[in-house]
């Protein structure tokens, strides 16, 4: 039996060099430098992992497929319920773009994750909108659940 189990040759995850780097980077960082003193995860990392494949690292999207988040009225505007709903449940109102899947639900985003991503997008690529708080986001996430 032991010989059989040993023969199964499981990948050796004790060797950190073969584990994708993002698995480690996703761990929450110390130091409450975000609004309200909350210990938020790294919004830039979360964006890279969950959003950049479509919206691109430069936030400019892909014409005819993925809209830009740079200069987006949703990202920089005041309708936080729409913004949070898009992140959690996906979005598909316009025929000229592809369909955004429910990225947040699939990834089990916490209010902290969503807040960190929103604040990253609201302050990147020339966007200059007021940061949102975990409290604001949590109220909306509870409501749209
Ligand atoms: C699989 C591709 C894909 C991924 C991954 C993705 N999106 Fe989207 N996103 C889209 C598409 C497509 C639309 C436009 C849908 C439409 O208008 O019909 C969109 C629209 C949006 C909008 C509305 C922009 C506007 O100005 O109308 C926001 C905000 C947004 N996404 C944020 C995010 C965030 C934040 C993430 C990561 C958590 C993310 N998206 C991940 C494909 C994606």
Tab-separated table of C-alpha atoms and ligand atoms in Angstrom:
chain	number	residue	atom	x	y	z
A	1	UNK	CA	0.000	0.000	0.000
A	2	UNK	CA	2.713	2.461	1.006
A	3	UNK	CA	4.703	1.451	-2.010
A	4	UNK	CA	1.634	2.084	-4.174
A	5	UNK	CA	1.061	5.540	-2.659
A	6	UNK	CA	4.687	6.409	-3.147
A	7	UNK	CA	4.459	5.317	-6.722
A	8	UNK	CA	1.693	7.880	-7.393
A	9	UNK	CA	4.379	10.572	-7.696
A	10	UNK	CA	2.517	13.592	-6.438
A	11	UNK	CA	4.002	16.962	-7.347
A	12	UNK	CA	6.276	18.118	-4.561
A	13	UNK	CA	4.825	21.402	-3.383
A	14	UNK	CA	7.433	21.734	-0.650
A	15	UNK	CA	9.633	23.122	-3.414
A	16	UNK	CA	8.425	26.739	-3.545
A	17	UNK	CA	10.054	27.360	-6.881
A	18	UNK	CA	7.327	25.410	-8.684
A	19	UNK	CA	4.380	27.112	-6.958
A	20	UNK	CA	3.057	30.110	-8.907
A	21	UNK	CA	4.248	33.297	-7.255
A	22	UNK	CA	0.773	34.805	-7.003
A	23	UNK	CA	-0.321	32.153	-4.492
A	24	UNK	CA	2.091	33.740	-2.043
A	25	UNK	CA	1.569	37.353	-3.021
A	26	UNK	CA	-2.180	37.096	-2.447
A	27	UNK	CA	-1.620	36.776	1.263
A	28	UNK	CA	-2.818	39.880	3.028
A	29	UNK	CA	-0.197	42.515	3.592
A	30	UNK	CA	0.496	44.130	6.928
A	31	UNK	CA	0.169	47.825	7.517
A	32	UNK	CA	-3.167	49.615	7.297
A	33	UNK	CA	-2.315	52.284	4.770
A	34	UNK	CA	-5.755	52.278	3.171
A	35	UNK	CA	-8.770	54.297	4.097
A	36	UNK	CA	-10.286	53.724	7.503
A	37	UNK	CA	-7.106	51.968	8.631
A	38	UNK	CA	-8.468	48.675	7.318
A	39	UNK	CA	-5.923	46.036	6.401
A	40	UNK	CA	-6.815	45.676	2.758
A	41	UNK	CA	-5.281	43.130	0.395
A	42	UNK	CA	-3.155	44.372	-2.510
A	43	UNK	CA	-5.591	45.747	-5.100
A	44	UNK	CA	-2.974	45.816	-7.844
A	45	UNK	CA	-2.252	42.114	-7.352
A	46	UNK	CA	-5.936	41.231	-7.307
A	47	UNK	CA	-6.445	43.242	-10.485
A	48	UNK	CA	-3.570	41.463	-12.209
A	49	UNK	CA	-4.869	38.048	-11.208
A	50	UNK	CA	-8.597	38.580	-11.843
A	51	UNK	CA	-9.161	41.437	-14.280
A	52	UNK	CA	-6.102	42.216	-16.399
A	53	UNK	CA	-6.539	39.257	-18.738
A	54	UNK	CA	-9.525	41.087	-20.243
A	55	UNK	CA	-9.198	44.754	-19.272
A	56	UNK	CA	-5.381	44.703	-19.738
A	57	UNK	CA	-2.662	45.812	-17.328
A	58	UNK	CA	-2.857	49.363	-18.703
A	59	UNK	CA	-6.635	49.484	-18.092
A	60	UNK	CA	-7.312	50.223	-21.742
A	61	UNK	CA	-9.187	47.035	-22.558
A	62	UNK	CA	-9.435	45.626	-26.073
A	63	UNK	CA	-11.571	47.443	-28.657
A	64	UNK	CA	-14.622	45.440	-29.673
A	65	UNK	CA	-14.197	43.001	-26.784
A	66	UNK	CA	-13.357	44.499	-23.378
A	67	UNK	CA	-14.111	48.123	-22.448
A	68	UNK	CA	-11.408	50.335	-20.930
A	69	UNK	CA	-11.475	50.934	-17.171
A	70	UNK	CA	-9.228	53.933	-17.706
A	71	UNK	CA	-11.630	56.860	-17.879
A	72	UNK	CA	-14.640	54.558	-17.373
A	73	UNK	CA	-17.646	56.420	-15.926
A	74	UNK	CA	-18.536	53.303	-13.930
A	75	UNK	CA	-15.082	53.078	-12.339
A	76	UNK	CA	-14.693	56.771	-11.585
A	77	UNK	CA	-18.360	57.582	-10.937
A	78	UNK	CA	-20.615	57.524	-7.909
A	79	UNK	CA	-22.871	54.553	-8.730
A	80	UNK	CA	-21.059	52.140	-6.431
A	81	UNK	CA	-23.917	49.645	-6.521
A	82	UNK	CA	-23.532	49.218	-10.273
A	83	UNK	CA	-19.759	48.936	-9.959
A	84	UNK	CA	-19.859	46.311	-7.176
A	85	UNK	CA	-22.605	44.372	-8.979
A	86	UNK	CA	-20.528	44.222	-12.170
A	87	UNK	CA	-17.508	42.909	-10.269
A	88	UNK	CA	-19.489	40.287	-8.335
A	89	UNK	CA	-22.115	39.204	-10.877
A	90	UNK	CA	-20.733	40.084	-14.300
A	91	UNK	CA	-22.059	42.374	-17.002
A	92	UNK	CA	-23.389	42.098	-20.547
A	93	UNK	CA	-25.553	45.078	-21.590
A	94	UNK	CA	-23.771	46.021	-24.826
A	95	UNK	CA	-23.606	43.969	-28.008
A	96	UNK	CA	-20.308	45.535	-29.047
A	97	UNK	CA	-18.495	43.996	-26.100
A	98	UNK	CA	-18.046	40.407	-24.948
A	99	UNK	CA	-19.695	39.085	-21.773
A	100	UNK	CA	-18.100	39.674	-18.396
A	101	UNK	CA	-18.527	36.550	-16.214
A	102	UNK	CA	-19.350	36.764	-12.468
A	103	UNK	CA	-15.671	37.141	-11.619
A	104	UNK	CA	-16.222	38.109	-7.983
A	105	UNK	CA	-18.644	35.304	-7.164
A	106	UNK	CA	-16.420	32.758	-8.895
A	107	UNK	CA	-13.392	33.933	-6.914
A	108	UNK	CA	-15.332	34.309	-3.641
A	109	UNK	CA	-14.272	37.928	-3.215
A	110	UNK	CA	-14.639	39.402	0.264
A	111	UNK	CA	-15.699	43.053	0.730
A	112	UNK	CA	-12.009	43.751	1.419
A	113	UNK	CA	-10.982	42.244	-1.935
A	114	UNK	CA	-13.616	44.237	-3.836
A	115	UNK	CA	-12.695	47.461	-2.035
A	116	UNK	CA	-9.004	46.983	-2.795
A	117	UNK	CA	-9.689	46.337	-6.490
A	118	UNK	CA	-12.057	49.304	-6.786
A	119	UNK	CA	-9.582	51.645	-5.113
A	120	UNK	CA	-6.790	50.390	-7.339
A	121	UNK	CA	-8.878	51.087	-10.448
A	122	UNK	CA	-10.149	54.436	-9.181
A	123	UNK	CA	-6.582	55.673	-8.699
A	124	UNK	CA	-4.728	54.086	-11.647
A	125	UNK	CA	-4.070	55.014	-15.289
A	126	UNK	CA	-4.901	58.664	-14.656
A	127	UNK	CA	-8.181	57.833	-12.899
A	128	UNK	CA	-8.502	60.083	-9.880
A	129	UNK	CA	-11.698	59.240	-7.999
A	130	UNK	CA	-12.317	59.216	-4.283
A	131	UNK	CA	-11.499	55.902	-2.596
A	132	UNK	CA	-14.345	53.768	-1.291
A	133	UNK	CA	-14.499	52.161	2.149
A	134	UNK	CA	-14.998	48.503	3.089
A	135	UNK	CA	-18.153	49.567	4.929
A	136	UNK	CA	-19.711	51.069	1.783
A	137	UNK	CA	-18.861	47.993	-0.266
A	138	UNK	CA	-20.077	45.556	2.391
A	139	UNK	CA	-23.529	47.160	2.536
A	140	UNK	CA	-23.865	46.752	-1.234
A	141	UNK	CA	-22.568	43.170	-1.260
A	142	UNK	CA	-25.067	42.183	1.443
A	143	UNK	CA	-27.852	43.815	-0.560
A	144	UNK	CA	-27.099	42.165	-3.928
A	145	UNK	CA	-26.310	38.713	-2.541
B	1	LIG	C1	-13.384	37.437	-19.110
B	1	LIG	C2	-13.197	38.861	-19.341
B	1	LIG	C3	-13.364	39.810	-18.196
B	1	LIG	C4	-12.785	39.761	-16.940
B	1	LIG	C5	-11.855	38.702	-16.379
B	1	LIG	C6	-13.230	40.947	-16.250
B	1	LIG	N1	-14.047	41.673	-17.066
B	1	LIG	FE1	-14.895	43.474	-16.606
B	1	LIG	N2	-15.866	43.483	-18.390
B	1	LIG	C7	-15.738	42.533	-19.367
B	1	LIG	C8	-16.622	42.859	-20.471
B	1	LIG	C9	-16.772	42.060	-21.749
B	1	LIG	C10	-17.304	44.047	-20.106
B	1	LIG	C11	-18.358	44.810	-20.924
B	1	LIG	C12	-19.681	44.051	-21.004
B	1	LIG	C13	-20.730	44.809	-21.785
B	1	LIG	O1	-20.735	46.052	-21.725
B	1	LIG	O2	-21.562	44.161	-22.453
B	1	LIG	C14	-16.781	44.422	-18.794
B	1	LIG	C15	-17.156	45.569	-18.121
B	1	LIG	C16	-16.613	45.990	-16.933
B	1	LIG	C17	-16.913	47.252	-16.283
B	1	LIG	C18	-17.834	48.352	-16.827
B	1	LIG	C19	-16.958	49.354	-17.549
B	1	LIG	C20	-17.750	50.428	-18.264
B	1	LIG	O3	-17.243	51.559	-18.345
B	1	LIG	O4	-18.852	50.139	-18.766
B	1	LIG	C21	-16.205	47.280	-15.123
B	1	LIG	C22	-16.183	48.392	-14.092
B	1	LIG	C23	-15.460	46.033	-15.050
B	1	LIG	N3	-15.730	45.286	-16.151
B	1	LIG	C24	-14.620	45.705	-14.023
B	1	LIG	C25	-13.937	44.497	-13.922
B	1	LIG	C26	-13.134	44.116	-12.792
B	1	LIG	C27	-12.895	44.973	-11.575
B	1	LIG	C28	-12.649	42.870	-13.048
B	1	LIG	C29	-11.808	42.003	-12.141
B	1	LIG	C30	-12.332	41.770	-10.815
B	1	LIG	C31	-13.144	42.483	-14.356
B	1	LIG	N4	-13.916	43.486	-14.851
B	1	LIG	C32	-12.841	41.269	-14.971
B	1	LIG	C33	-14.909	41.429	-19.338
B	1	LIG	C34	-14.156	41.027	-18.256
